[in-house]
Coordinates of C-alpha atoms in Angstrom, one line a residue:
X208 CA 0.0 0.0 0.0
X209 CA 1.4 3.2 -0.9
X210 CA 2.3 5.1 1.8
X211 CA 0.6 9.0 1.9
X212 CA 2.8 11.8 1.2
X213 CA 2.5 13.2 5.1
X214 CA 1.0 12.0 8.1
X215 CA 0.3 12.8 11.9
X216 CA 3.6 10.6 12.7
X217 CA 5.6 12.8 10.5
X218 CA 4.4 15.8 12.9
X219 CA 4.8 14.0 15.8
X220 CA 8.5 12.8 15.0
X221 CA 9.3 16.7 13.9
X222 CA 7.2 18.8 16.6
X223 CA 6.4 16.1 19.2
X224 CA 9.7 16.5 21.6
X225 CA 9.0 20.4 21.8
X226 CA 5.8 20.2 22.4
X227 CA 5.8 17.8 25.3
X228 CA 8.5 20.1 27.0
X229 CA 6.8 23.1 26.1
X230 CA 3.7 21.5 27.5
X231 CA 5.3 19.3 30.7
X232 CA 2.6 18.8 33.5
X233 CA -0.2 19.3 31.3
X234 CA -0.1 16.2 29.3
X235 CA -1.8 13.0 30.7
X236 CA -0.1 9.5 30.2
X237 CA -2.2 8.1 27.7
X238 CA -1.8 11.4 25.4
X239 CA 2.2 10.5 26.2
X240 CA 1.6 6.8 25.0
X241 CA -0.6 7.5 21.9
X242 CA 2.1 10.2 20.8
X243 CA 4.9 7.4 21.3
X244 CA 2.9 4.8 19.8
X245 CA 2.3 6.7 16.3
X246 CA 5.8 8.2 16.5
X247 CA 7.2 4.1 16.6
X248 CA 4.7 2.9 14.2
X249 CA 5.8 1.1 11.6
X250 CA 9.5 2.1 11.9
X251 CA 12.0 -0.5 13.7
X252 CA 11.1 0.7 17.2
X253 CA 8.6 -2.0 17.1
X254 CA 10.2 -4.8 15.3
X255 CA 9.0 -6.4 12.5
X256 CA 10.0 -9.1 9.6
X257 CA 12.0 -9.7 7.1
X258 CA 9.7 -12.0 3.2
X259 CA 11.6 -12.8 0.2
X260 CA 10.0 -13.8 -2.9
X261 CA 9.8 -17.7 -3.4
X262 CA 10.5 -17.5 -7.2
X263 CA 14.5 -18.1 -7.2
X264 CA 15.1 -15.9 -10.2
X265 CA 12.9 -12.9 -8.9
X266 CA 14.5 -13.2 -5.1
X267 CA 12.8 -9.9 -4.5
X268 CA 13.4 -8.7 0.1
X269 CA 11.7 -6.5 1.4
X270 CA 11.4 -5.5 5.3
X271 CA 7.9 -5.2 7.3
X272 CA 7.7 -3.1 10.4
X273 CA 5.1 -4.0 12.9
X274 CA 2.1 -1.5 13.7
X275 CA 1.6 0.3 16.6
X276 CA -1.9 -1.4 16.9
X277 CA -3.3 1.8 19.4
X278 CA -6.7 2.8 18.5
X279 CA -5.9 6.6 17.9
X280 CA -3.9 5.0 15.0
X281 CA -4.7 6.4 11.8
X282 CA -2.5 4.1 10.1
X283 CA -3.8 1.2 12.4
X284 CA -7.7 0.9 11.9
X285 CA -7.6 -0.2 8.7
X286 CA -7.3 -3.7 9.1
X287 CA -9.0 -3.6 12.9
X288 CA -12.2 -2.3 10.9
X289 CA -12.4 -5.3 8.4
X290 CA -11.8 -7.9 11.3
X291 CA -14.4 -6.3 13.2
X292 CA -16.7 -5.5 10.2
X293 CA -16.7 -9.4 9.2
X294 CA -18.3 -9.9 12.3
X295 CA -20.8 -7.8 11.8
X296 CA -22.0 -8.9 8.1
X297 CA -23.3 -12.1 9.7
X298 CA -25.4 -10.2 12.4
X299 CA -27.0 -8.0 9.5
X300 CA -31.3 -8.1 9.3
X301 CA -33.3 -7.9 6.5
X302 CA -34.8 -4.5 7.6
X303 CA -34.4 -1.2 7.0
X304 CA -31.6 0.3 9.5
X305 CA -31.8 4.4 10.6
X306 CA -28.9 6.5 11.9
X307 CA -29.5 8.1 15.1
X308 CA -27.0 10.9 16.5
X309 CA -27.3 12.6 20.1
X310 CA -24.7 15.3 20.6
X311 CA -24.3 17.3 23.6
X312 CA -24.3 20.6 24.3
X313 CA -21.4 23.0 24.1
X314 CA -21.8 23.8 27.7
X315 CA -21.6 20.1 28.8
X316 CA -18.6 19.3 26.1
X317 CA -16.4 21.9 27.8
X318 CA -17.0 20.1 31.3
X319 CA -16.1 16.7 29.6
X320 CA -13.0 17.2 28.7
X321 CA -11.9 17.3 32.4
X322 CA -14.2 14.0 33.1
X323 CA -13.9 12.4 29.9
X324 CA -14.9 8.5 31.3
X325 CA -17.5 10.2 33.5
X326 CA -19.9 12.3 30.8
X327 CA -18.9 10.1 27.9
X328 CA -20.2 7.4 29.8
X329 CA -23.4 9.4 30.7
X330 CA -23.6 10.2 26.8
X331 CA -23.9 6.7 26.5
X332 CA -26.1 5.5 28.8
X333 CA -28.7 8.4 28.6
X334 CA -28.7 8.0 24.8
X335 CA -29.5 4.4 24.6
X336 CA -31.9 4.6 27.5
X337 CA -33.9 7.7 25.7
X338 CA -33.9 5.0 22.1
X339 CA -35.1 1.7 24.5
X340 CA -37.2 3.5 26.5
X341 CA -39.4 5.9 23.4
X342 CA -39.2 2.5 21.5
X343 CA -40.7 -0.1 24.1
X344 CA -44.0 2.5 24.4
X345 CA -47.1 1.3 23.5
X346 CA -47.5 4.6 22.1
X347 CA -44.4 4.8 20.0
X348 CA -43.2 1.4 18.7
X349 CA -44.2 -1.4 21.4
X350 CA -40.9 -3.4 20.9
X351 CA -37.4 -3.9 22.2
X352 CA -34.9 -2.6 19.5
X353 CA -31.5 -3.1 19.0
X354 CA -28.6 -0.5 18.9
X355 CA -24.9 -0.2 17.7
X356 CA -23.6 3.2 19.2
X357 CA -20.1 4.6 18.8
X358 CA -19.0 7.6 20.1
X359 CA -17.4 10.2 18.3
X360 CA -15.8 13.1 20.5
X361 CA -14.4 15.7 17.4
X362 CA -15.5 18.0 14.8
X363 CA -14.3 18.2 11.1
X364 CA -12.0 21.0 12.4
X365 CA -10.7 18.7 15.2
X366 CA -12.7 20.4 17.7
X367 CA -14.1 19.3 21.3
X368 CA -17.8 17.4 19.9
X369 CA -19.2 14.9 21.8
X370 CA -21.7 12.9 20.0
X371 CA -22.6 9.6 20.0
X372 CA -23.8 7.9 16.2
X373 CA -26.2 5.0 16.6
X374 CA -27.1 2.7 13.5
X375 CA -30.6 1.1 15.0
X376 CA -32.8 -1.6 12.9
X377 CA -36.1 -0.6 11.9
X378 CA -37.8 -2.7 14.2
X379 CA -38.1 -4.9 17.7
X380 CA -38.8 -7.9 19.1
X381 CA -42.6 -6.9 20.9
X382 CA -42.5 -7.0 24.4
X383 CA -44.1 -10.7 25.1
X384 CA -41.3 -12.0 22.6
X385 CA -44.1 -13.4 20.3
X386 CA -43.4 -11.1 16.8
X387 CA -41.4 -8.9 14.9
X388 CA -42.5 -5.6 15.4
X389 CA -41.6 -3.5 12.3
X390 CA -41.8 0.6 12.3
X391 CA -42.9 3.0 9.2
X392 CA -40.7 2.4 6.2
X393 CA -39.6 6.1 6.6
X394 CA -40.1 7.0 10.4
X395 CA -38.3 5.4 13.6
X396 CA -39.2 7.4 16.3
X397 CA -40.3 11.2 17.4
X398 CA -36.9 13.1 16.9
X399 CA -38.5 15.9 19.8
X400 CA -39.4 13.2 22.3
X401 CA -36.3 11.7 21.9
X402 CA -34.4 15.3 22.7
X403 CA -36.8 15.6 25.4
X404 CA -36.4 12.5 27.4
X405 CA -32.3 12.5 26.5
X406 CA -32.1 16.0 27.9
X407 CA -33.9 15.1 31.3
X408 CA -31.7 12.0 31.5
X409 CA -28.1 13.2 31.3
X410 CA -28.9 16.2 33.7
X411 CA -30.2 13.9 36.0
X412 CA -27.1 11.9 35.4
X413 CA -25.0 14.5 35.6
X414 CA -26.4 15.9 39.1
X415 CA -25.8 12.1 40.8
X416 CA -22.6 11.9 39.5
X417 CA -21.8 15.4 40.9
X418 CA -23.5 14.4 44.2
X419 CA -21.3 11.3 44.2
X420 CA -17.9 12.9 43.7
X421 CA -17.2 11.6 40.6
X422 CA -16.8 14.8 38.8
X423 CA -13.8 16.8 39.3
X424 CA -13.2 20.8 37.4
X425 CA -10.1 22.5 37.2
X426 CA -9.1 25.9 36.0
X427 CA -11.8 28.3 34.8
X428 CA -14.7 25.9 36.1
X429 CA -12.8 25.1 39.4
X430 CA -16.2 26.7 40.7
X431 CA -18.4 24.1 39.6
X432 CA -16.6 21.6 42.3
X433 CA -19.6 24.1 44.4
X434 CA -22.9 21.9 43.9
X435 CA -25.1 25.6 43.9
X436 CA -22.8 26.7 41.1
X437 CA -22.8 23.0 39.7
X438 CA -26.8 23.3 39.2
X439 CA -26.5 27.1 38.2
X440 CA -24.4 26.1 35.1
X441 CA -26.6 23.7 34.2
X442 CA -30.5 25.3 34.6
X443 CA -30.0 27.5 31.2
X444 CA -29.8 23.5 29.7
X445 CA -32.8 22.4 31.0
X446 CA -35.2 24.6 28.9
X447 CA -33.1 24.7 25.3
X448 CA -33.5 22.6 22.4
X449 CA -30.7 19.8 22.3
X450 CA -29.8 18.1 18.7
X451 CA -30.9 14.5 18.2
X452 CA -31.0 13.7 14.9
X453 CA -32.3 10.9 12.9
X454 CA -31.2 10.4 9.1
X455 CA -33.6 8.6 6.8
X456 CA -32.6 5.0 6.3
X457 CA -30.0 3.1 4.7
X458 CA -30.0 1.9 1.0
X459 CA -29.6 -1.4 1.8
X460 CA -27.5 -4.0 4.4
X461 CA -24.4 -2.9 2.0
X462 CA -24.9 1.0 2.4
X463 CA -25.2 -0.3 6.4
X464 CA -21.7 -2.0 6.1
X465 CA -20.0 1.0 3.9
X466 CA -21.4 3.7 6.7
X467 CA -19.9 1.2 9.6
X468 CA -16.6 0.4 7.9
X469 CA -16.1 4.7 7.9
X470 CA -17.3 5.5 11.2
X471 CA -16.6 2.6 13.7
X472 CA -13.2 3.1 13.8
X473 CA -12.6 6.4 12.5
X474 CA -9.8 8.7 14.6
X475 CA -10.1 12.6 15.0
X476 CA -8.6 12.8 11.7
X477 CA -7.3 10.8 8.7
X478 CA -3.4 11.1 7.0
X479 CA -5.5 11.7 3.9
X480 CA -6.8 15.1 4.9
X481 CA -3.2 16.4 5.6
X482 CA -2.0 18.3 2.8
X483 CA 1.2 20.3 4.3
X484 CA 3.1 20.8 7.3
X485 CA 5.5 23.5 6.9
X486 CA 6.6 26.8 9.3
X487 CA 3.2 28.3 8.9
X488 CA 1.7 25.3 10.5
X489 CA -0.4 22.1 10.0
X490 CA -2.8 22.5 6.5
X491 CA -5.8 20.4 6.3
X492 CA -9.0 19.4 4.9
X493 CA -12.6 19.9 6.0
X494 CA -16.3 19.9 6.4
X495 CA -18.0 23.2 7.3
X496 CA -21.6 21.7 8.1
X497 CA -22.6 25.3 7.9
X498 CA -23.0 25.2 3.9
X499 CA -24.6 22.7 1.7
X500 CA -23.6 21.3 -1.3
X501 CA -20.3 20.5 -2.6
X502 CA -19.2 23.9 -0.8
X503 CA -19.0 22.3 2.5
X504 CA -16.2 19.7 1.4
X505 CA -13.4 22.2 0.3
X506 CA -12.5 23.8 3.2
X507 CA -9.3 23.7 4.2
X508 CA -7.7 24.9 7.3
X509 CA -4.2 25.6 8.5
X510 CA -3.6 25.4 12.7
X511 CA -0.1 26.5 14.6
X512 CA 1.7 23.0 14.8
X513 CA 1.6 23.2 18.7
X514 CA -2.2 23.5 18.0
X515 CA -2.6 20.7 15.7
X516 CA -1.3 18.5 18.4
X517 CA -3.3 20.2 20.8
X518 CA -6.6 19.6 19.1
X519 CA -5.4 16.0 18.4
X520 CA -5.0 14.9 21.2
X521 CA -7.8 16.2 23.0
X522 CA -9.7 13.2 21.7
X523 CA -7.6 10.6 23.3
X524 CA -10.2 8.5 25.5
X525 CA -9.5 7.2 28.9
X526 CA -7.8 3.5 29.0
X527 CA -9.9 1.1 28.8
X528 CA -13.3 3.0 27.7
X529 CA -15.1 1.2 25.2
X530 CA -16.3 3.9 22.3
X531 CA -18.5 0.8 20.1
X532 CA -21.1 -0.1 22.4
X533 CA -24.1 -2.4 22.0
X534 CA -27.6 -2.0 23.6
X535 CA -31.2 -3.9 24.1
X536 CA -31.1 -7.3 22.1
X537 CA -27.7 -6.8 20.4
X538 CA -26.2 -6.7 23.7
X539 CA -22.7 -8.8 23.3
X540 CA -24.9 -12.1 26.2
X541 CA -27.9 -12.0 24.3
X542 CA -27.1 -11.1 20.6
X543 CA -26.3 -14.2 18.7
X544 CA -29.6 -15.7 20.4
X545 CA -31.9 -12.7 19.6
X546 CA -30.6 -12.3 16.4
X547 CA -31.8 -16.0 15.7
X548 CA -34.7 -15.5 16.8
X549 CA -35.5 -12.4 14.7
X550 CA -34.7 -14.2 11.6
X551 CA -37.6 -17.2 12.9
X552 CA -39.9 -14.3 13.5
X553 CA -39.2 -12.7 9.8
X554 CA -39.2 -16.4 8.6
X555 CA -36.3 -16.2 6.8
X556 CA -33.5 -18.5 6.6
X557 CA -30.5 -18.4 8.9
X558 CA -28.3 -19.0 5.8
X559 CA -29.3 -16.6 2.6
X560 CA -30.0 -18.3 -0.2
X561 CA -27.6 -17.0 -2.4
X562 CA -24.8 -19.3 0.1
X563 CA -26.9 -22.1 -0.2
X564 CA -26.5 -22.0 -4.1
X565 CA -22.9 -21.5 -3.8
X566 CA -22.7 -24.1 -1.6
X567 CA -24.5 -26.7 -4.3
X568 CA -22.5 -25.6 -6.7
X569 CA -19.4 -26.7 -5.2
X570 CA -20.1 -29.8 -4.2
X571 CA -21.5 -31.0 -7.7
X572 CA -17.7 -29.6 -8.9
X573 CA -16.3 -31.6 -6.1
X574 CA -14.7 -33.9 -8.4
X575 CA -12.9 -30.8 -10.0
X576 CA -9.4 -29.7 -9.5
X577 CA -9.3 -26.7 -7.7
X578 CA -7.7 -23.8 -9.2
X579 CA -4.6 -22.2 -7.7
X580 CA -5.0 -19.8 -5.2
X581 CA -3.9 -16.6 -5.7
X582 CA -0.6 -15.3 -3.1
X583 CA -1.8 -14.0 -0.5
X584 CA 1.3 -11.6 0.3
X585 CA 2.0 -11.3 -3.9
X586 CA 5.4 -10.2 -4.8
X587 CA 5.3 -6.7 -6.0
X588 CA 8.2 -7.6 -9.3
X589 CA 7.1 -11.3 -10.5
X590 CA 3.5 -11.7 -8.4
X591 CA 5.0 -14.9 -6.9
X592 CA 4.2 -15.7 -2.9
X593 CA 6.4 -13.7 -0.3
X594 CA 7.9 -15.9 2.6
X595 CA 9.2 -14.6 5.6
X596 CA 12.5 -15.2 6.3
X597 CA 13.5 -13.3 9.6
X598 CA 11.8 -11.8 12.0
X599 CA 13.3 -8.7 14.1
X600 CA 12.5 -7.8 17.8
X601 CA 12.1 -4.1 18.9
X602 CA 14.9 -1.7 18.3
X603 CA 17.1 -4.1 16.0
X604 CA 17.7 -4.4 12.8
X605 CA 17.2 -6.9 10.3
X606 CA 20.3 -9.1 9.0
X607 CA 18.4 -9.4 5.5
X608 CA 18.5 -6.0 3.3
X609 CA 15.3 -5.5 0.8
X610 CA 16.1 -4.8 -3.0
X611 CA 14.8 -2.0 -4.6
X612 CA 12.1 -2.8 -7.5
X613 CA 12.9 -2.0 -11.0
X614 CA 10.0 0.5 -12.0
X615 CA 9.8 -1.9 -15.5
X616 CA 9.0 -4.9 -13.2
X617 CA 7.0 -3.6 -10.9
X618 CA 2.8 -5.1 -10.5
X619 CA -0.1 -4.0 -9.4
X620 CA -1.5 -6.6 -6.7
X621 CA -4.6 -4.0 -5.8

């Protein structure tokens, strides 16, 4: 894969050791170990292995550094995304699915940065609890639904956005367990009682979790540690209008699986919207949701350096907080056996019957030779398989030097 011609590791490496002196006290560990992590990815801080080619006359070495593997990757969520997004293909209904996204407001995003596991964790909870709750009404749906939320804390112009994305199925499981219970073709649920209820429920949230000490505020909201002041901040909140949004529905289970495979394990911003780095600063691409049409994709944007950073790694989550989360019967105990049970309810096969097909055709050509699988690593001057030869532990260097590739010879194994 061809690398891109600058990334947030380039910045890192160049600006990274002056900004963590210039900013010493005010950095938190894991901002220290996702900066080290994509500083050492993929170079031979990490280690890696040495293939050759397997066809004697081509002999073709090359060297493979190991990735970083840390979530704020954005060279490493390419392959986490198709692991995890196999997984998901099987779990796929045949029913429409909507996109659901509760954001908070501006006032309660500036107190989550200092209690990230805290509010994001509210965000969370209240969010699902608002869909589950609206959805098992009589009045509304009458069913138990099924939610896939992932939590996004940035802005196109890396700035501090809580929100939380949901892709829901259009439909339930009815509360006796007896039928599918499917909603409009166009229309999940009230978008206003939904802001409603999710409005009541994270303030009350938020007050028990100031009540119980598990909110801390430094700096400028130092005051808010006060629970009169706490409440003050918050009353302004409890009569506004806060944003829930619910898209129309998906094309289809494959538009479902394109949306997931760009937003499940998407970081606060890509190597491909880098275009410079230079002494003005950090130049970048964006969307200004401000402006419709194709106006709104050719922003572009150039921070300070120090600032870039900055903004990164704001959205570096607490260790060990999960940002995919799954709620009411596609929770991770219960899924596999609800999802069965849906597909008995729809009456439709477990197995599509496209596979089955596929499957009949292979055993009548049983008796067939198989045709040679194609390499899996391919070499990239003759095509043939690349072995591994050596492997190389953190910090050394491989015995086994890779040969350029004569442009003439070179393949395209896309």
């Amino acid at each position: 894969m061809a690398r891109t011609k600058l990334e947030v590791a380039d910045i890192f490496r160049d600006h990274g050791p002056a900004w963590r002196s210039a900013n010493a006290g005010h950095v938190s560990l894991d901002q220290f170990k996702v900066m080290s992590a994509i500083e050492n990815c993929r170079t031979a801080a990490l280690g890696g292995h040495v293939a050759r080619c397997e066809n004697e006359k081509c002999g073709h070495t090359q060297i493979a550094y190991n990735s970083c593997r840390n979530r704020h990757c954005p060279k490493c969520q390419g392959a986490a995304a198709r692991e995890w997004l196999a997984e998901r293909e099987k779990e796929l209904l045949p029913v429409p699915y909507f996109h659901v996204v509760f954001s908070l407001p501006a006032q309660i995003a500036d107190i989550a940065y200092q209690n990230k596991a805290a509010i994001y964790g509210i965000l969370f909870k209240a969010s699902a609890e608002t869909m589950l709750t609206i959805a098992a009404d009589p009045k509304h749906l009458g069913a138990r639904i099924g939610i896939l939320s992932v939590l996004h804390t940035w802005g196109s112009a890396l700035t501090h956005h809580p929100h939380v994305h949901m892709i829901v199925p259009g439909g339930g499981i009815s509360l006796d367990g007896t039928r599918w219970v499917a909603c409009r073709p166009d229309f999940l649920l009230h978008v206003r009682v939904l802001s409603s209820l999710f409005r009541r429920l994270v303030l009350e949230k938020l007050d028990a979790a100031h009540r119980a000490g598990e909110l801390q505020f430094f700096g400028k909201h130092a005051s808010l540690n006060n629970a009169r002041a706490f409440a003050a901040y918050l009353a302004p909140l409890r009569n506004s209008k806060w944003v829930v949004y619910c898209k129309r529905p998906f094309g289809g289970p494959e538009e479902v699986l394109r949306y997931l495979a760009r937003y499940t394990h998407r970081v606060a911003i890509s190597n491909r919207r880098l275009i410079s780095a230079d002494d003005k600063g950090v130049t970048f691409k964006w969307k200004d949701y401000r402006l419709e049409g194709q106006e709104r994709y050719n922003k572009v944007m150039t921070l300070p350096t120090h600032e870039f950073i900055r903004r990164f790694l704001m959205h570096v989550l607490p260790a060990g907080f999960h940002r995919i989360r799954y709620y009411g019967f596609l929770t991770c105990q219960t899924r596999a056996r609800n999802i069965a049970r849906i597909h008995e309810l729809l009456a439709v096969p477990l197995i599509p019957v496209d596979a089955i097909k596929a499957a009949s055709a292979k055993v009548s050509t049983s008796d067939q030779p198989e045709e040679p699988k194609a390499p899996e690593h391919p070499c990239p001057c003759c095509g043939s398989n690349m072995r591994i030869i050596e492997t190389f532990l953190r910090g050394q260097q491989p015995k086994n030097r890779p040969t350029p590739v004569p442009p003439k010879l070179r393949i395209d194994t896309s």
